[in-house]
mmCIF file of C-alpha atoms in Angstrom:
data_model
loop_
_atom_site.group_PDB
_atom_site.id
_atom_site.type_symbol
_atom_site.label_atom_id
_atom_site.label_comp_id
_atom_site.label_asym_id
_atom_site.label_seq_id
_atom_site.Cartn_x
_atom_site.Cartn_y
_atom_site.Cartn_z
ATOM 1 C CA MET A 7 88.134 19.687 64.848
ATOM 2 C CA ARG A 8 91.085 18.534 62.822
ATOM 3 C CA LEU A 9 94.518 18.058 64.343
ATOM 4 C CA GLU A 10 96.480 20.791 62.565
ATOM 5 C CA HIS A 11 99.948 20.804 64.121
ATOM 6 C CA ILE A 12 102.093 19.951 67.115
ATOM 7 C CA GLY A 13 104.114 22.828 68.556
ATOM 8 C CA ILE A 14 107.580 22.073 69.937
ATOM 9 C CA ALA A 15 109.341 24.649 72.110
ATOM 10 C CA VAL A 16 113.017 25.054 71.235
ATOM 11 C CA ALA A 17 115.774 27.345 72.467
ATOM 12 C CA ASN A 18 117.599 27.729 69.142
ATOM 13 C CA LEU A 19 115.651 27.479 65.905
ATOM 14 C CA GLU A 20 118.558 26.650 63.599
ATOM 15 C CA ASP A 21 119.987 23.882 65.799
ATOM 16 C CA SER A 22 116.536 22.361 66.196
ATOM 17 C CA GLU A 23 115.778 22.550 62.489
ATOM 18 C CA ASN A 24 118.995 20.647 61.815
ATOM 19 C CA LEU A 25 118.120 18.044 64.439
ATOM 20 C CA LEU A 26 114.601 17.490 63.094
ATOM 21 C CA GLU A 27 115.941 17.270 59.540
ATOM 22 C CA ARG A 28 118.345 14.534 60.628
ATOM 23 C CA LEU A 29 115.540 12.740 62.475
ATOM 24 C CA ILE A 30 112.720 12.797 59.923
ATOM 25 C CA GLY A 31 114.600 13.432 56.676
ATOM 26 C CA ARG A 32 112.749 16.549 55.597
ATOM 27 C CA GLU A 33 113.633 20.248 55.566
ATOM 28 C CA PRO A 34 111.358 22.978 56.944
ATOM 29 C CA TYR A 35 109.080 24.430 54.288
ATOM 30 C CA LYS A 36 108.810 27.864 55.875
ATOM 31 C CA ARG A 37 109.919 30.143 58.689
ATOM 32 C CA GLU A 38 107.774 32.846 60.186
ATOM 33 C CA THR A 39 108.089 35.355 63.013
ATOM 34 C CA VAL A 40 104.993 36.055 65.092
ATOM 35 C CA ALA A 41 105.656 39.407 66.720
ATOM 36 C CA GLU A 42 102.596 39.261 68.963
ATOM 37 C CA GLN A 43 103.904 36.064 70.610
ATOM 38 C CA SER A 44 107.613 37.072 70.562
ATOM 39 C CA VAL A 45 108.507 33.878 68.684
ATOM 40 C CA THR A 46 110.016 32.635 65.457
ATOM 41 C CA THR A 47 108.529 29.455 64.051
ATOM 42 C CA SER A 48 109.595 26.827 61.543
ATOM 43 C CA PHE A 49 107.235 24.348 59.872
ATOM 44 C CA PHE A 50 107.749 20.752 58.707
ATOM 45 C CA THR A 51 105.187 18.554 56.980
ATOM 46 C CA GLY A 52 103.937 15.440 58.784
ATOM 47 C CA GLY A 53 105.016 13.189 55.936
ATOM 48 C CA GLY A 54 101.689 12.272 54.391
ATOM 49 C CA ALA A 55 99.836 10.398 57.119
ATOM 50 C CA GLU A 56 96.876 11.547 59.201
ATOM 51 C CA ALA A 57 98.161 11.481 62.760
ATOM 52 C CA LYS A 58 96.066 9.724 65.406
ATOM 53 C CA LEU A 59 95.663 10.663 69.052
ATOM 54 C CA GLU A 60 96.463 7.896 71.533
ATOM 55 C CA LEU A 61 95.455 8.135 75.187
ATOM 56 C CA VAL A 62 97.731 5.975 77.340
ATOM 57 C CA ALA A 63 96.675 5.014 80.865
ATOM 58 C CA PRO A 64 98.593 2.796 83.322
ATOM 59 C CA GLU A 65 97.263 -0.732 83.777
ATOM 60 C CA ASN A 66 98.965 -1.113 87.149
ATOM 61 C CA GLN A 67 101.627 0.516 89.316
ATOM 62 C CA ALA A 68 104.490 -0.674 87.081
ATOM 63 C CA GLY A 69 105.545 0.662 83.731
ATOM 64 C CA PRO A 70 106.789 3.938 82.287
ATOM 65 C CA ILE A 71 103.414 5.724 82.035
ATOM 66 C CA GLN A 72 102.770 5.377 85.765
ATOM 67 C CA LYS A 73 106.223 6.852 86.422
ATOM 68 C CA PHE A 74 105.580 9.705 83.980
ATOM 69 C CA LEU A 75 102.282 10.559 85.705
ATOM 70 C CA GLU A 76 103.913 10.545 89.134
ATOM 71 C CA LYS A 77 106.723 12.805 87.970
ATOM 72 C CA ARG A 78 105.021 15.211 85.540
ATOM 73 C CA GLY A 79 101.274 14.649 85.767
ATOM 74 C CA PRO A 80 99.043 13.964 82.766
ATOM 75 C CA GLY A 81 99.894 15.513 79.398
ATOM 76 C CA ILE A 82 101.536 14.936 76.053
ATOM 77 C CA HIS A 83 103.898 11.983 76.355
ATOM 78 C CA HIS A 84 105.432 11.167 72.963
ATOM 79 C CA LEU A 85 105.422 11.695 69.195
ATOM 80 C CA ALA A 86 105.409 8.550 67.079
ATOM 81 C CA PHE A 87 106.780 8.302 63.541
ATOM 82 C CA GLU A 88 106.041 5.372 61.279
ATOM 83 C CA VAL A 89 108.905 3.825 59.314
ATOM 84 C CA ASP A 90 109.008 0.979 56.829
ATOM 85 C CA ASP A 91 111.986 -0.862 58.339
ATOM 86 C CA ILE A 92 112.484 -0.271 62.049
ATOM 87 C CA ALA A 93 115.760 -2.237 62.264
ATOM 88 C CA ALA A 94 117.330 -0.154 59.508
ATOM 89 C CA GLU A 95 116.068 3.103 61.073
ATOM 90 C CA MET A 96 117.398 2.121 64.501
ATOM 91 C CA ARG A 97 120.816 1.515 62.932
ATOM 92 C CA ARG A 98 120.715 4.802 61.033
ATOM 93 C CA LEU A 99 119.677 6.828 64.076
ATOM 94 C CA ARG A 100 122.234 5.181 66.380
ATOM 95 C CA GLU A 101 125.012 5.873 63.882
ATOM 96 C CA ASP A 102 123.858 9.489 63.638
ATOM 97 C CA GLY A 103 124.241 9.948 67.409
ATOM 98 C CA PHE A 104 120.626 9.623 68.540
ATOM 99 C CA GLU A 105 120.268 7.812 71.859
ATOM 100 C CA LEU A 106 117.990 4.767 71.586
ATOM 101 C CA LEU A 107 116.287 3.576 74.762
ATOM 102 C CA GLN A 108 116.342 -0.068 73.686
ATOM 103 C CA GLU A 109 118.607 -2.465 71.800
ATOM 104 C CA LEU A 110 115.750 -4.281 70.070
ATOM 105 C CA PRO A 111 112.224 -3.214 69.073
ATOM 106 C CA SER A 112 109.422 -4.119 71.481
ATOM 107 C CA GLU A 113 105.730 -4.805 70.963
ATOM 108 C CA GLY A 114 103.508 -1.736 70.945
ATOM 109 C CA ALA A 115 99.797 -1.109 70.519
ATOM 110 C CA ASP A 116 98.138 -1.269 67.110
ATOM 111 C CA ASN A 117 100.095 -4.264 65.804
ATOM 112 C CA LYS A 118 103.386 -2.379 65.784
ATOM 113 C CA LEU A 119 107.026 -2.871 66.639
ATOM 114 C CA VAL A 120 108.298 0.182 68.487
ATOM 115 C CA CYS A 121 111.519 1.787 69.677
ATOM 116 C CA PHE A 122 111.864 4.906 71.833
ATOM 117 C CA LEU A 123 114.575 7.581 71.614
ATOM 118 C CA HIS A 124 115.820 9.402 74.699
ATOM 119 C CA PRO A 125 114.444 12.976 74.855
ATOM 120 C CA ARG A 126 117.894 14.355 75.625
ATOM 121 C CA SER A 127 118.949 13.535 72.058
ATOM 122 C CA THR A 128 115.724 14.868 70.504
ATOM 123 C CA ASN A 129 115.167 18.380 71.849
ATOM 124 C CA GLY A 130 113.231 17.200 74.926
ATOM 125 C CA VAL A 131 110.715 15.194 72.878
ATOM 126 C CA LEU A 132 110.203 11.512 73.647
ATOM 127 C CA VAL A 133 110.194 10.061 70.122
ATOM 128 C CA GLU A 134 108.793 6.653 69.201
ATOM 129 C CA ILE A 135 109.536 5.060 65.869
ATOM 130 C CA CYS A 136 107.167 2.295 64.869
ATOM 131 C CA GLN A 137 106.715 -0.227 62.100
ATOM 132 C CA THR A 138 103.597 -2.249 61.365
ATOM 133 C CA ARG A 139 104.303 -5.932 62.042
ATOM 134 C CA ARG A 140 104.451 -8.132 58.983
ATOM 135 C CA GLU A 141 102.202 -11.173 59.359
ATOM 136 C CA MET B 6 109.221 9.057 58.499
ATOM 137 C CA ARG B 7 105.556 9.844 58.754
ATOM 138 C CA LEU B 8 104.022 11.341 61.884
ATOM 139 C CA GLU B 9 101.793 8.455 63.039
ATOM 140 C CA HIS B 10 100.355 9.497 66.393
ATOM 141 C CA ILE B 11 100.709 11.677 69.470
ATOM 142 C CA GLY B 12 100.644 9.821 72.781
ATOM 143 C CA ILE B 13 98.956 11.524 75.749
ATOM 144 C CA ALA B 14 99.525 10.161 79.258
ATOM 145 C CA VAL B 15 96.325 10.010 81.323
ATOM 146 C CA ALA B 16 95.508 8.734 84.796
ATOM 147 C CA ASN B 17 92.007 7.471 84.000
ATOM 148 C CA LEU B 18 91.177 6.252 80.521
ATOM 149 C CA GLU B 19 87.400 6.635 80.681
ATOM 150 C CA ASP B 20 87.451 10.171 82.095
ATOM 151 C CA SER B 21 89.995 11.224 79.481
ATOM 152 C CA GLU B 22 88.063 9.609 76.638
ATOM 153 C CA ASN B 23 85.016 11.614 77.691
ATOM 154 C CA LEU B 24 87.042 14.818 77.883
ATOM 155 C CA LEU B 25 88.583 14.339 74.444
ATOM 156 C CA GLU B 26 85.180 13.480 72.967
ATOM 157 C CA ARG B 27 83.787 16.743 74.326
ATOM 158 C CA LEU B 28 86.781 18.652 72.981
ATOM 159 C CA ILE B 29 87.106 17.273 69.448
ATOM 160 C CA GLY B 30 83.649 15.806 68.837
ATOM 161 C CA ARG B 31 84.735 12.267 67.996
ATOM 162 C CA GLU B 32 84.602 8.965 69.893
ATOM 163 C CA PRO B 33 87.578 6.618 70.218
ATOM 164 C CA TYR B 34 87.660 3.992 67.476
ATOM 165 C CA LYS B 35 89.415 1.350 69.552
ATOM 166 C CA ARG B 36 90.850 0.413 72.923
ATOM 167 C CA GLU B 37 93.804 -1.865 73.404
ATOM 168 C CA THR B 38 95.857 -3.120 76.331
ATOM 169 C CA VAL B 39 99.607 -3.484 75.831
ATOM 170 C CA ALA B 40 100.721 -5.909 78.533
ATOM 171 C CA GLU B 41 104.418 -5.416 77.857
ATOM 172 C CA GLN B 42 104.120 -1.693 78.654
ATOM 173 C CA SER B 43 101.540 -2.092 81.491
ATOM 174 C CA VAL B 44 99.169 0.314 79.748
ATOM 175 C CA THR B 45 95.716 0.527 78.246
ATOM 176 C CA THR B 46 95.373 2.744 75.196
ATOM 177 C CA SER B 47 92.526 4.426 73.375
ATOM 178 C CA PHE B 48 92.741 5.780 69.823
ATOM 179 C CA PHE B 49 91.051 8.756 68.146
ATOM 180 C CA THR B 50 91.424 9.813 64.508
ATOM 181 C CA GLY B 51 93.078 13.141 63.738
ATOM 182 C CA GLY B 52 90.056 14.374 61.810
ATOM 183 C CA GLY B 53 91.295 14.177 58.236
ATOM 184 C CA ALA B 54 94.203 16.620 58.089
ATOM 185 C CA GLU B 55 97.899 15.851 57.850
ATOM 186 C CA ALA B 56 99.380 17.379 60.994
ATOM 187 C CA LYS B 57 102.424 19.628 60.664
ATOM 188 C CA LEU B 58 105.308 20.002 63.077
ATOM 189 C CA GLU B 59 105.999 23.558 64.248
ATOM 190 C CA LEU B 60 109.231 24.498 66.005
ATOM 191 C CA VAL B 61 108.733 27.577 68.173
ATOM 192 C CA ALA B 62 111.739 29.569 69.397
ATOM 193 C CA PRO B 63 111.694 32.763 71.488
ATOM 194 C CA GLU B 64 112.458 35.995 69.642
ATOM 195 C CA ASN B 65 113.456 37.797 72.814
ATOM 196 C CA GLN B 66 113.227 37.457 76.604
ATOM 197 C CA ALA B 67 109.483 38.176 76.685
ATOM 198 C CA GLY B 68 106.657 35.909 75.675
ATOM 199 C CA PRO B 69 105.239 32.554 76.748
ATOM 200 C CA ILE B 70 107.771 30.306 74.946
ATOM 201 C CA GLN B 71 110.706 31.867 76.794
ATOM 202 C CA LYS B 72 108.840 31.235 80.077
ATOM 203 C CA PHE B 73 108.082 27.633 79.085
ATOM 204 C CA LEU B 74 111.764 26.976 78.275
ATOM 205 C CA GLU B 75 112.903 28.451 81.583
ATOM 206 C CA LYS B 76 110.404 26.358 83.533
ATOM 207 C CA ARG B 77 110.353 23.024 81.679
ATOM 208 C CA GLY B 78 113.131 23.069 79.086
ATOM 209 C CA PRO B 79 112.617 22.307 75.404
ATOM 210 C CA GLY B 80 109.958 19.811 74.358
ATOM 211 C CA ILE B 81 106.421 19.394 73.089
ATOM 212 C CA HIS B 82 104.495 22.569 73.824
ATOM 213 C CA HIS B 83 100.967 22.354 72.386
ATOM 214 C CA LEU B 84 98.507 20.526 70.138
ATOM 215 C CA ALA B 85 96.620 22.676 67.637
ATOM 216 C CA PHE B 86 93.206 21.851 66.186
ATOM 217 C CA GLU B 87 91.784 23.652 63.187
ATOM 218 C CA VAL B 88 88.168 24.802 63.292
ATOM 219 C CA ASP B 89 85.990 26.553 60.741
ATOM 220 C CA ASP B 90 84.596 29.216 63.078
ATOM 221 C CA ILE B 91 86.826 30.079 66.023
ATOM 222 C CA ALA B 92 84.321 32.438 67.665
ATOM 223 C CA ALA B 93 81.621 29.747 67.686
ATOM 224 C CA GLU B 94 84.064 27.126 69.011
ATOM 225 C CA MET B 95 85.278 29.448 71.768
ATOM 226 C CA ARG B 96 81.665 29.941 72.856
ATOM 227 C CA ARG B 97 80.918 26.224 72.725
ATOM 228 C CA LEU B 98 84.033 25.287 74.722
ATOM 229 C CA ARG B 99 83.504 28.009 77.342
ATOM 230 C CA GLU B 100 79.910 26.881 77.853
ATOM 231 C CA ASP B 101 81.099 23.276 78.206
ATOM 232 C CA GLY B 102 83.452 24.249 81.061
ATOM 233 C CA PHE B 103 86.771 24.414 79.231
ATOM 234 C CA GLU B 104 89.007 27.228 80.478
ATOM 235 C CA LEU B 105 90.015 29.605 77.702
ATOM 236 C CA LEU B 106 93.222 31.595 78.173
ATOM 237 C CA GLN B 107 91.917 34.579 76.222
ATOM 238 C CA GLU B 108 88.668 36.459 75.668
ATOM 239 C CA LEU B 109 89.303 37.104 71.983
ATOM 240 C CA PRO B 110 91.322 35.255 69.333
ATOM 241 C CA SER B 111 94.851 36.534 68.689
ATOM 242 C CA GLU B 112 97.081 36.443 65.612
ATOM 243 C CA GLY B 113 99.110 33.266 65.202
ATOM 244 C CA ALA B 114 101.603 31.991 62.642
ATOM 245 C CA ASP B 115 100.482 30.683 59.263
ATOM 246 C CA ASN B 116 97.742 33.277 58.657
ATOM 247 C CA LYS B 117 95.612 32.011 61.539
ATOM 248 C CA LEU B 118 93.497 33.303 64.371
ATOM 249 C CA VAL B 119 94.261 31.330 67.511
ATOM 250 C CA CYS B 120 92.975 30.737 71.035
ATOM 251 C CA PHE B 121 94.644 28.666 73.766
ATOM 252 C CA LEU B 122 92.919 26.522 76.404
ATOM 253 C CA HIS B 123 94.369 26.115 79.890
ATOM 254 C CA PRO B 124 95.996 22.678 80.337
ATOM 255 C CA ARG B 125 94.206 22.182 83.653
ATOM 256 C CA SER B 126 90.919 21.816 81.773
ATOM 257 C CA THR B 127 92.403 19.560 79.059
ATOM 258 C CA ASN B 128 94.229 16.724 80.814
ATOM 259 C CA GLY B 129 97.521 18.624 81.067
ATOM 260 C CA VAL B 130 97.664 19.374 77.330
ATOM 261 C CA LEU B 131 98.038 22.977 76.165
ATOM 262 C CA VAL B 132 95.441 23.059 73.370
ATOM 263 C CA GLU B 133 95.326 25.671 70.631
ATOM 264 C CA ILE B 134 92.310 26.074 68.401
ATOM 265 C CA CYS B 135 92.956 27.923 65.171
ATOM 266 C CA GLN B 136 91.060 29.202 62.174
ATOM 267 C CA THR B 137 92.510 30.356 58.875
ATOM 268 C CA ARG B 138 91.915 34.102 58.473
ATOM 269 C CA ARG B 139 89.448 35.059 55.803
ATOM 270 C CA GLU B 140 90.870 37.674 53.422
#
């Protein structure tokens, strides 16, 4: 089984296309209505990488994952996008009106520097941007 | 920005690793604790495909996306996995105790046959399996 796509529920397709374009820097490559499901869909490429799946379990009673589980139960938590220069991307996104959850990048799994964006500025999706640490 | 991974919040790492192994047929390739976030993580490959992003907006007041928006607001809705033979996979998953939301595949976007699995059998994740229609 190959991960094929991630579906994101949105109220207004055009507004959300514009938002995702501003976030990831790509336009949708097609729109399609699926009458049987009463939906209209819009597709974006992933940007060339094979996406991994990361299970995230709390180590103790502290931390954001424990809080998420208590509030919403288990489930999809975030989408992560890799960038080449996290400091430059954080500046760009802040200037474009995205709400960053941190002033400086923090250490993430997989030898990465990470920064999270508040879901209220990203269509309800908790977005992580990450950059591989340079040795 | 390249889609790098999807993070899934889980209460118990080992149970969820076993569940995901049964679902996608691959073992995790590494585990890692991130002390700063108070979490332990486990990584699976995506299976070789570049994952797309699909925005899904309601066409009218009917349909499951409209219900999702009313209940939870906008946000990540489902993960889709491509399979070669959807009928065989539906049989395999049903026999393994996964709860399928439909008896027969239905028509999805992107020239695909699709079947959804109930999130209560998949760690809170709405899972779609899909197969490209043969002409």
